[in-house]
């Protein structure tokens, strides 16, 4: 909601899912984008009512903390990590 026009889903997923796969492989977590603007049939009714958000599932607290640390900069369009993920993903096409 803070940056309504930022392409968060595209940055986190990346071209052909390359960023998403890399995040999951690096952290060992399952990472989902959920919320009312997302067409995911596996969402709960509660998630369908929420704003777009990142849902992280991991086996350990350390995995979840690592995923949060890697994803947090991707949620700030002013961060260098956001810009790198955005442009790197675009290069994959």
mmCIF file of C-alpha atoms in Angstrom:
data_model
loop_
_atom_site.group_PDB
_atom_site.id
_atom_site.type_symbol
_atom_site.label_atom_id
_atom_site.label_comp_id
_atom_site.label_asym_id
_atom_site.label_seq_id
_atom_site.Cartn_x
_atom_site.Cartn_y
_atom_site.Cartn_z
ATOM 1 C CA UNK A 1 0.000 0.000 0.000
ATOM 2 C CA UNK A 2 2.955 2.287 0.549
ATOM 3 C CA UNK A 3 4.078 1.998 -3.094
ATOM 4 C CA UNK A 4 0.850 1.240 -5.001
ATOM 5 C CA UNK A 5 2.390 1.249 -8.482
ATOM 6 C CA UNK A 6 5.560 -0.749 -7.727
ATOM 7 C CA UNK A 7 5.714 -4.113 -9.542
ATOM 8 C CA UNK A 8 6.386 -6.215 -6.439
ATOM 9 C CA UNK A 9 4.995 -9.444 -7.852
ATOM 10 C CA UNK A 10 7.129 -9.157 -10.978
ATOM 11 C CA UNK A 11 10.253 -8.404 -8.952
ATOM 12 C CA UNK A 12 9.774 -11.278 -6.500
ATOM 13 C CA UNK A 13 8.731 -13.796 -9.158
ATOM 14 C CA UNK A 14 11.029 -12.576 -11.934
ATOM 15 C CA UNK A 15 11.003 -13.597 -15.568
ATOM 16 C CA UNK A 16 9.838 -17.199 -15.891
ATOM 17 C CA UNK A 17 9.957 -17.455 -12.092
ATOM 18 C CA UNK A 18 13.747 -17.219 -11.885
ATOM 19 C CA UNK A 19 13.836 -14.884 -8.845
ATOM 20 C CA UNK A 20 11.151 -16.882 -7.018
ATOM 21 C CA UNK A 21 12.979 -20.168 -7.607
ATOM 22 C CA UNK A 22 16.285 -18.665 -6.486
ATOM 23 C CA UNK A 23 14.710 -17.313 -3.267
ATOM 24 C CA UNK A 24 13.124 -20.676 -2.472
ATOM 25 C CA UNK A 25 16.279 -22.659 -3.295
ATOM 26 C CA UNK A 26 18.502 -20.325 -1.255
ATOM 27 C CA UNK A 27 16.295 -20.301 1.837
ATOM 28 C CA UNK A 28 14.626 -23.708 1.745
ATOM 29 C CA UNK A 29 11.287 -21.916 2.250
ATOM 30 C CA UNK A 30 8.079 -22.001 0.287
ATOM 31 C CA UNK A 31 7.269 -18.438 -0.751
ATOM 32 C CA UNK A 32 3.847 -17.334 -1.980
ATOM 33 C CA UNK A 33 2.316 -14.023 -2.977
ATOM 34 C CA UNK A 34 -1.202 -13.774 -1.651
ATOM 35 C CA UNK A 35 -3.968 -11.189 -1.311
ATOM 36 C CA UNK A 36 -7.063 -9.854 -3.003
ATOM 37 C CA UNK A 37 -5.255 -8.836 -6.221
ATOM 38 C CA UNK A 38 -3.694 -12.293 -6.633
ATOM 39 C CA UNK A 39 -5.476 -15.087 -8.470
ATOM 40 C CA UNK A 40 -4.281 -18.005 -6.319
ATOM 41 C CA UNK A 41 -6.935 -20.681 -5.820
ATOM 42 C CA UNK A 42 -5.128 -22.028 -2.748
ATOM 43 C CA UNK A 43 -5.655 -18.873 -0.687
ATOM 44 C CA UNK A 44 -7.832 -18.916 2.387
ATOM 45 C CA UNK A 45 -10.902 -16.689 2.550
ATOM 46 C CA UNK A 46 -9.001 -14.512 5.031
ATOM 47 C CA UNK A 47 -6.063 -14.080 2.628
ATOM 48 C CA UNK A 48 -8.429 -13.141 -0.207
ATOM 49 C CA UNK A 49 -9.594 -10.162 1.875
ATOM 50 C CA UNK A 50 -6.071 -8.956 2.730
ATOM 51 C CA UNK A 51 -3.892 -6.596 0.669
ATOM 52 C CA UNK A 52 -1.209 -8.248 -1.442
ATOM 53 C CA UNK A 53 1.458 -9.774 0.808
ATOM 54 C CA UNK A 54 4.255 -12.349 0.869
ATOM 55 C CA UNK A 55 3.504 -15.605 2.696
ATOM 56 C CA UNK A 56 6.587 -17.577 3.808
ATOM 57 C CA UNK A 57 6.587 -21.165 5.064
ATOM 58 C CA UNK A 58 9.758 -22.830 6.329
ATOM 59 C CA UNK A 59 10.844 -25.760 8.449
ATOM 60 C CA UNK A 60 12.942 -23.660 10.825
ATOM 61 C CA UNK A 61 12.895 -20.155 12.227
ATOM 62 C CA UNK A 62 16.329 -19.585 10.663
ATOM 63 C CA UNK A 63 15.003 -20.377 7.169
ATOM 64 C CA UNK A 64 12.103 -17.970 7.622
ATOM 65 C CA UNK A 65 14.387 -15.233 8.944
ATOM 66 C CA UNK A 66 16.711 -15.691 5.950
ATOM 67 C CA UNK A 67 13.777 -15.462 3.530
ATOM 68 C CA UNK A 68 12.502 -12.318 5.262
ATOM 69 C CA UNK A 69 15.972 -10.749 5.064
ATOM 70 C CA UNK A 70 16.199 -11.461 1.326
ATOM 71 C CA UNK A 71 12.636 -10.388 0.502
ATOM 72 C CA UNK A 72 12.477 -7.208 2.621
ATOM 73 C CA UNK A 73 14.698 -5.139 0.255
ATOM 74 C CA UNK A 74 12.548 -6.313 -2.672
ATOM 75 C CA UNK A 75 9.591 -4.567 -1.047
ATOM 76 C CA UNK A 76 11.329 -1.180 -1.219
ATOM 77 C CA UNK A 77 11.403 0.242 -4.774
ATOM 78 C CA UNK A 78 14.160 2.632 -3.693
ATOM 79 C CA UNK A 79 16.582 -0.162 -2.730
ATOM 80 C CA UNK A 80 19.384 -1.315 -5.043
ATOM 81 C CA UNK A 81 18.225 -4.927 -4.555
ATOM 82 C CA UNK A 82 14.772 -4.054 -5.936
ATOM 83 C CA UNK A 83 16.256 -2.414 -9.012
ATOM 84 C CA UNK A 84 18.714 -5.283 -9.578
ATOM 85 C CA UNK A 85 15.969 -7.922 -9.296
ATOM 86 C CA UNK A 86 13.725 -5.900 -11.613
ATOM 87 C CA UNK A 87 16.342 -5.341 -14.308
ATOM 88 C CA UNK A 88 17.952 -8.769 -13.979
ATOM 89 C CA UNK A 89 14.561 -10.406 -14.387
ATOM 90 C CA UNK A 90 13.890 -8.280 -17.455
ATOM 91 C CA UNK A 91 17.203 -9.434 -18.967
ATOM 92 C CA UNK A 92 16.050 -13.062 -18.668
ATOM 93 C CA UNK A 93 13.418 -12.411 -21.365
#
